[in-house]
Tab-separated table of C-alpha atoms in Angstrom:
chain	number	residue	atom	x	y	z
A	1	MET	CA	41.052	115.648	95.871
A	2	ARG	CA	41.327	113.896	99.197
A	3	TYR	CA	41.940	116.039	102.254
A	4	PRO	CA	43.609	114.833	105.443
A	5	LYS	CA	41.208	113.652	108.138
A	6	ASN	CA	41.422	113.407	111.895
A	7	GLN	CA	41.089	110.211	113.910
A	8	ARG	CA	37.249	110.370	113.742
A	9	GLY	CA	37.328	110.668	109.930
A	10	ASP	CA	36.301	114.363	109.753
A	11	PRO	CA	38.121	116.625	107.285
A	12	LEU	CA	40.823	118.749	108.897
A	13	SER	CA	40.744	122.533	108.883
A	14	ASN	CA	43.146	124.631	106.863
A	15	GLY	CA	45.289	125.301	109.929
A	16	THR	CA	45.492	121.617	110.780
A	17	LYS	CA	46.314	120.759	107.159
A	18	GLY	CA	49.098	123.335	107.223
A	19	GLU	CA	50.523	121.823	110.384
A	20	CYS	CA	50.451	118.355	108.781
A	21	MET	CA	52.202	119.623	105.664
A	22	LYS	CA	54.799	121.405	107.788
A	23	ARG	CA	55.363	118.294	109.874
A	24	ARG	CA	55.762	116.218	106.726
A	25	SER	CA	58.165	118.704	105.182
A	26	VAL	CA	60.309	118.707	108.335
A	27	SER	CA	60.381	114.906	108.456
A	28	GLY	CA	61.211	114.805	104.756
A	29	LEU	CA	64.075	117.260	105.276
A	30	VAL	CA	65.418	115.177	108.164
A	31	PHE	CA	65.223	112.059	105.996
A	32	ASP	CA	67.047	113.744	103.104
A	33	ILE	CA	69.823	114.991	105.382
A	34	SER	CA	70.205	111.580	107.022
A	35	ASN	CA	70.201	109.875	103.641
A	36	HIS	CA	72.884	112.195	102.272
A	37	LEU	CA	75.070	111.755	105.354
A	38	PHE	CA	74.750	107.986	105.128
A	39	LEU	CA	75.665	107.974	101.426
A	40	ILE	CA	78.656	110.224	102.097
A	41	LEU	CA	79.797	107.802	104.801
A	42	VAL	CA	79.416	104.850	102.428
A	43	PHE	CA	81.315	106.776	99.736
A	44	CYS	CA	84.201	107.469	102.125
A	45	VAL	CA	84.337	103.859	103.318
A	46	MET	CA	84.497	102.601	99.721
A	47	VAL	CA	86.717	105.235	98.103
A	48	LEU	CA	89.333	105.989	100.776
A	49	PRO	CA	90.959	102.513	100.665
A	50	PHE	CA	91.323	102.743	96.862
A	51	LEU	CA	92.667	106.278	97.129
A	52	TYR	CA	95.193	105.096	99.697
A	53	ILE	CA	96.350	102.195	97.500
A	54	ILE	CA	96.728	104.398	94.414
A	55	SER	CA	98.552	107.150	96.324
A	56	TYR	CA	100.902	104.678	97.981
A	57	SER	CA	101.728	102.960	94.688
A	58	VAL	CA	102.917	106.214	93.067
A	59	SER	CA	104.665	107.617	96.142
A	60	ASN	CA	108.335	107.556	97.055
A	61	PRO	CA	108.515	104.993	99.901
A	62	SER	CA	111.509	106.771	101.471
A	63	LEU	CA	109.362	109.873	102.059
A	64	LEU	CA	106.433	108.028	103.656
A	65	LYS	CA	106.181	108.223	107.433
A	66	GLY	CA	103.336	105.763	107.901
A	67	GLY	CA	99.656	106.364	108.481
A	68	LEU	CA	96.911	107.088	105.981
A	69	ILE	CA	97.893	109.028	102.879
A	70	LEU	CA	95.375	110.430	100.421
A	71	PHE	CA	97.777	112.151	98.019
A	72	PRO	CA	101.078	110.953	96.511
A	73	VAL	CA	104.293	111.902	98.273
A	74	GLY	CA	107.232	112.175	95.898
A	75	PHE	CA	105.443	111.133	92.714
A	76	THR	CA	107.083	108.166	90.920
A	77	PHE	CA	106.141	105.198	88.695
A	78	ASP	CA	109.110	103.031	89.686
A	79	SER	CA	106.858	100.431	91.332
A	80	TYR	CA	104.851	100.028	88.130
A	81	LYS	CA	107.994	99.784	86.014
A	82	LEU	CA	109.306	97.010	88.242
A	83	ALA	CA	105.934	95.233	88.320
A	84	PHE	CA	105.723	95.096	84.515
A	85	GLN	CA	109.187	93.564	84.370
A	86	ASP	CA	107.780	90.438	86.025
A	87	PRO	CA	106.776	87.873	83.341
A	88	ALA	CA	104.043	86.538	85.630
A	89	ILE	CA	102.298	89.932	85.551
A	90	ILE	CA	102.368	90.079	81.744
A	91	THR	CA	101.090	86.499	81.440
A	92	GLY	CA	98.414	87.165	84.080
A	93	ILE	CA	97.171	90.238	82.206
A	94	PHE	CA	96.940	88.243	78.968
A	95	ILE	CA	95.021	85.376	80.622
A	96	SER	CA	92.672	87.711	82.496
A	97	VAL	CA	91.900	89.799	79.410
A	98	ALA	CA	91.356	86.675	77.313
A	99	ARG	CA	88.940	85.055	79.774
A	100	THR	CA	87.135	88.356	80.336
A	101	ILE	CA	86.485	88.655	76.580
A	102	ILE	CA	85.908	85.026	75.570
A	103	GLY	CA	83.985	83.947	78.676
A	104	PRO	CA	81.135	86.473	78.365
A	105	ILE	CA	80.815	85.824	74.613
A	106	VAL	CA	80.435	82.074	75.146
A	107	MET	CA	78.049	82.619	78.074
A	108	LEU	CA	75.962	85.107	76.092
A	109	PHE	CA	75.574	82.761	73.135
A	110	PHE	CA	74.478	79.639	75.015
A	111	THR	CA	72.622	81.261	77.921
A	112	SER	CA	70.556	83.592	75.743
A	113	MET	CA	69.543	80.705	73.470
A	114	ALA	CA	68.552	78.618	76.491
A	115	GLY	CA	66.487	81.505	77.880
A	116	TYR	CA	64.762	81.950	74.529
A	117	VAL	CA	63.929	78.240	74.253
A	118	LEU	CA	62.319	78.235	77.702
A	119	THR	CA	59.904	80.950	76.563
A	120	ARG	CA	58.508	78.794	73.751
A	121	ARG	CA	55.091	77.398	74.611
A	122	GLU	CA	55.480	74.508	72.182
A	123	LEU	CA	58.558	73.187	74.017
A	124	VAL	CA	57.802	69.729	75.373
A	125	GLY	CA	58.457	69.578	79.117
A	126	ALA	CA	59.088	73.319	79.412
A	127	LYS	CA	57.717	73.450	82.953
A	128	PHE	CA	59.986	70.575	84.021
A	129	PHE	CA	63.081	72.190	82.529
A	130	ARG	CA	62.350	75.501	84.262
A	131	LYS	CA	62.056	73.797	87.648
A	132	TYR	CA	65.121	71.682	86.931
A	133	PHE	CA	67.300	74.699	86.122
A	134	VAL	CA	66.115	76.589	89.209
A	135	PHE	CA	66.815	73.483	91.314
A	136	THR	CA	70.452	73.488	90.188
A	137	MET	CA	70.868	77.025	91.540
A	138	TYR	CA	70.317	75.819	95.109
A	139	VAL	CA	71.659	72.251	95.023
A	140	SER	CA	75.121	71.453	93.669
A	141	SER	CA	77.236	68.307	93.618
A	142	GLY	CA	80.139	69.848	95.535
A	143	LEU	CA	83.777	70.574	94.834
A	144	VAL	CA	85.164	67.023	94.631
A	145	PRO	CA	82.628	65.690	92.067
A	146	MET	CA	83.085	68.908	90.088
A	147	TYR	CA	86.857	68.444	89.995
A	148	ILE	CA	86.482	64.785	88.977
A	149	ALA	CA	84.106	65.776	86.163
A	150	MET	CA	86.449	68.487	84.891
A	151	ASN	CA	89.369	66.071	85.042
A	152	LEU	CA	87.482	63.391	83.104
A	153	LEU	CA	86.598	65.996	80.481
A	154	HIS	CA	90.336	66.874	80.231
A	155	LEU	CA	89.684	70.523	81.061
A	156	THR	CA	92.135	70.754	83.966
A	157	GLY	CA	95.398	72.361	82.968
A	158	THR	CA	93.783	74.163	80.018
A	159	PHE	CA	92.424	77.625	79.337
A	160	LEU	CA	88.988	76.195	78.570
A	161	ILE	CA	88.396	75.558	82.279
A	162	TYR	CA	87.849	79.309	82.602
A	163	VAL	CA	85.241	79.407	79.828
A	164	LEU	CA	83.212	76.213	79.387
A	165	PRO	CA	81.917	75.657	82.983
A	166	GLY	CA	80.337	79.108	82.866
A	167	ALA	CA	78.803	78.727	79.412
A	168	ILE	CA	75.370	78.364	81.031
A	169	SER	CA	74.468	80.716	83.877
A	170	ILE	CA	71.088	79.922	85.395
A	171	PHE	CA	70.691	83.340	87.018
A	172	ASN	CA	71.468	85.155	83.782
A	173	MET	CA	69.218	82.761	81.879
A	174	ILE	CA	66.283	83.656	84.136
A	175	LEU	CA	66.927	87.371	83.573
A	176	ILE	CA	67.041	86.919	79.799
A	177	LYS	CA	63.964	84.684	79.822
A	178	THR	CA	61.997	87.259	81.841
A	179	TYR	CA	63.032	90.025	79.476
A	180	ILE	CA	62.077	88.036	76.368
A	181	GLU	CA	58.647	87.357	77.861
A	182	SER	CA	58.119	91.126	78.125
A	183	VAL	CA	58.791	91.622	74.395
A	184	PRO	CA	55.546	92.126	72.403
A	185	LYS	CA	54.426	88.927	70.712
A	186	SER	CA	53.514	90.931	67.619
A	187	LEU	CA	57.212	91.128	66.698
A	188	GLU	CA	57.501	87.348	66.650
A	189	GLU	CA	54.223	86.936	64.787
A	190	ALA	CA	55.290	89.413	62.100
A	191	ALA	CA	58.609	87.609	61.620
A	192	ILE	CA	56.880	84.213	61.453
A	193	ILE	CA	54.449	85.534	58.824
A	194	ASP	CA	57.454	86.667	56.773
A	195	GLY	CA	58.781	83.099	56.883
A	196	ALA	CA	61.382	83.363	59.644
A	197	ASN	CA	62.385	80.141	61.413
A	198	ASP	CA	63.508	79.914	65.034
A	199	PHE	CA	67.143	80.785	64.312
A	200	VAL	CA	66.259	83.839	62.217
A	201	LEU	CA	63.639	84.851	64.784
A	202	PHE	CA	66.150	84.665	67.609
A	203	PHE	CA	69.208	86.259	66.000
A	204	LYS	CA	67.483	88.970	63.931
A	205	VAL	CA	64.445	89.855	66.058
A	206	ILE	CA	64.774	88.772	69.692
A	207	PHE	CA	68.523	89.200	70.159
A	208	PRO	CA	68.713	92.867	69.027
A	209	VAL	CA	65.679	93.800	71.140
A	210	CYS	CA	67.259	92.253	74.244
A	211	MET	CA	70.427	94.368	74.145
A	212	PRO	CA	69.809	96.104	77.526
A	213	VAL	CA	69.474	92.878	79.506
A	214	LEU	CA	72.278	91.265	77.503
A	215	ALA	CA	74.541	94.174	78.424
A	216	ALA	CA	73.578	93.702	82.082
A	217	VAL	CA	74.427	90.002	82.174
A	218	THR	CA	77.584	90.672	80.158
A	219	LEU	CA	78.684	93.121	82.819
A	220	PHE	CA	77.981	90.514	85.502
A	221	THR	CA	80.107	87.958	83.679
A	222	CYS	CA	82.950	90.333	82.838
A	223	VAL	CA	83.349	91.398	86.456
A	224	ASN	CA	83.197	87.793	87.642
A	225	GLN	CA	85.690	86.577	85.035
A	226	TRP	CA	88.134	89.368	85.827
A	227	ASN	CA	87.966	89.028	89.621
A	228	THR	CA	87.807	85.275	90.150
A	229	PHE	CA	90.887	83.172	90.807
A	230	ILE	CA	89.452	80.182	92.699
A	231	ASP	CA	89.149	78.135	89.491
A	232	ALA	CA	92.847	78.714	88.776
A	233	GLN	CA	93.724	77.699	92.334
A	234	ILE	CA	91.684	74.487	92.052
A	235	TYR	CA	92.251	73.321	88.489
A	236	ASN	CA	95.428	75.050	87.224
A	237	THR	CA	97.589	75.463	90.300
A	238	MET	CA	100.355	73.385	88.664
A	239	TYR	CA	100.357	75.511	85.494
A	240	PRO	CA	101.851	78.993	86.152
A	241	ASN	CA	101.453	79.931	82.483
A	242	LEU	CA	97.658	79.845	83.013
A	243	TYR	CA	97.522	82.011	86.137
A	244	PRO	CA	95.144	84.984	85.788
A	245	LEU	CA	96.195	88.342	87.145
A	246	GLN	CA	94.092	88.015	90.294
A	247	TYR	CA	95.811	84.748	91.206
A	248	VAL	CA	99.213	86.355	90.634
A	249	LEU	CA	98.183	89.096	93.059
A	250	TYR	CA	96.935	86.490	95.539
A	251	ASN	CA	100.258	84.645	95.436
A	252	THR	CA	102.131	87.911	95.801
A	253	LEU	CA	100.201	88.885	98.911
A	254	THR	CA	100.241	85.477	100.605
A	255	SER	CA	103.318	83.589	99.424
A	256	VAL	CA	106.558	83.936	101.381
A	257	SER	CA	108.655	83.101	98.313
A	258	SER	CA	106.895	85.829	96.297
A	259	LEU	CA	107.595	88.323	99.068
A	260	GLU	CA	111.274	87.390	99.119
A	261	GLN	CA	111.419	87.757	95.345
A	262	LEU	CA	109.843	91.200	95.588
A	263	GLN	CA	112.388	92.207	98.201
A	264	ARG	CA	115.276	91.108	95.977
A	265	GLN	CA	113.832	92.920	92.969
A	266	ALA	CA	113.221	96.072	94.986
A	267	ALA	CA	116.744	96.018	96.385
A	268	GLU	CA	118.524	95.293	93.104
A	269	SER	CA	116.478	97.018	90.405
A	270	GLN	CA	114.796	100.155	91.691
A	271	PRO	CA	115.879	102.221	94.689
A	272	LEU	CA	112.449	103.859	94.938
A	273	ALA	CA	110.450	100.611	95.078
A	274	THR	CA	109.689	98.453	98.120
A	275	PRO	CA	107.744	95.190	98.477
A	276	GLN	CA	104.803	97.141	99.895
A	277	SER	CA	104.743	99.629	97.016
A	278	LEU	CA	104.983	96.745	94.546
A	279	LYS	CA	101.967	95.084	96.182
A	280	MET	CA	100.036	98.332	95.873
A	281	ALA	CA	101.043	98.720	92.219
A	282	ILE	CA	99.938	95.169	91.357
A	283	THR	CA	96.648	95.773	93.182
A	284	VAL	CA	95.992	98.902	91.107
A	285	ILE	CA	96.815	96.988	87.912
A	286	THR	CA	94.166	94.379	88.790
A	287	ILE	CA	91.493	96.944	89.711
A	288	LEU	CA	91.893	99.641	87.072
A	289	PRO	CA	90.763	97.814	83.872
A	290	ILE	CA	87.404	96.587	85.180
A	291	ALA	CA	86.828	99.941	86.894
A	292	CYS	CA	87.163	101.613	83.486
A	293	VAL	CA	84.817	99.169	81.727
A	294	TYR	CA	82.013	99.323	84.295
A	295	PRO	CA	80.878	102.943	83.627
A	296	LEU	CA	80.540	102.194	79.909
A	297	LEU	CA	77.875	99.539	80.565
A	298	GLN	CA	76.209	101.134	83.583
A	299	LYS	CA	73.297	102.671	81.649
A	300	TYR	CA	72.451	99.314	80.061
A	301	PHE	CA	72.912	97.579	83.401
A	302	MET	CA	70.051	99.326	85.227
A	303	LYS	CA	67.775	99.477	82.181
A	304	GLY	CA	68.144	95.787	81.466
A	305	LEU	CA	67.387	94.687	85.013
A	306	LEU	CA	64.389	96.986	85.486
A	307	ILE	CA	62.674	96.337	82.175
A	308	GLY	CA	63.080	92.603	82.536
A	309	SER	CA	61.368	92.678	85.923
A	310	ILE	CA	58.249	94.695	84.981
A	311	LYS	CA	55.082	93.048	83.771
A	312	GLY	CA	52.335	94.687	81.749
């Protein structure tokens, strides 16, 4: 056991050691209190805006007097009923759900195979390919060449523009590659002895073992696919039937024509709905699904990232 020492290197007496332990315990208590207060502040900053949006969306607008509300006033779902009567909302939900399901599946298939291939020592030029893929993370061609390439591939104006450009994710590929390298080589050797080829080795041995990191990258992709709308704004702006839900919300919040349409709908259809309450209802509709999915994958999320980053 090592005892605390003074500045000259001599062991401290019991009284001095007690003072050091007391000083450390006080500093630790101060740190814990400060840490808890900071986390409470962060929690309030993050949760209060969502609580306000949800409360406003289910409140009776005629009873609201302005200011911050944390609880519904005159509980009603009229804003949601009116929102779901809009065909653009229904189409946006369908497109967003479809890209959130199909996009991660396509990404998982191609990216995991690419990460597995880069771990093979017998791959010719493996070092070059690793550097090349990392290089593409920091240097890109830009928006105009990307649009020209997508147009030449006839992907603009189609649903595939939401899926195929993200089929390979370099960041996710590096995570999967790092995780595969941490898997014991004895598993691969046993499968090879039993006569397994590369496809059997990957799909029946490596792929099931990598479930934690695969769940982590799937969560990354699901959140990105659900939240993004820039690709729709760039490639499918002339095709309203391909608008995802986030882009519908963006148009609702920024477009003057959408605001006028909301005002007409609120005035004609529902007496307890206003343009502001409709905006809040649409915002909740876009947030709620991904907020429900995230907790289901949270345990795999942290486990996958940590295990894939530890060596030895």
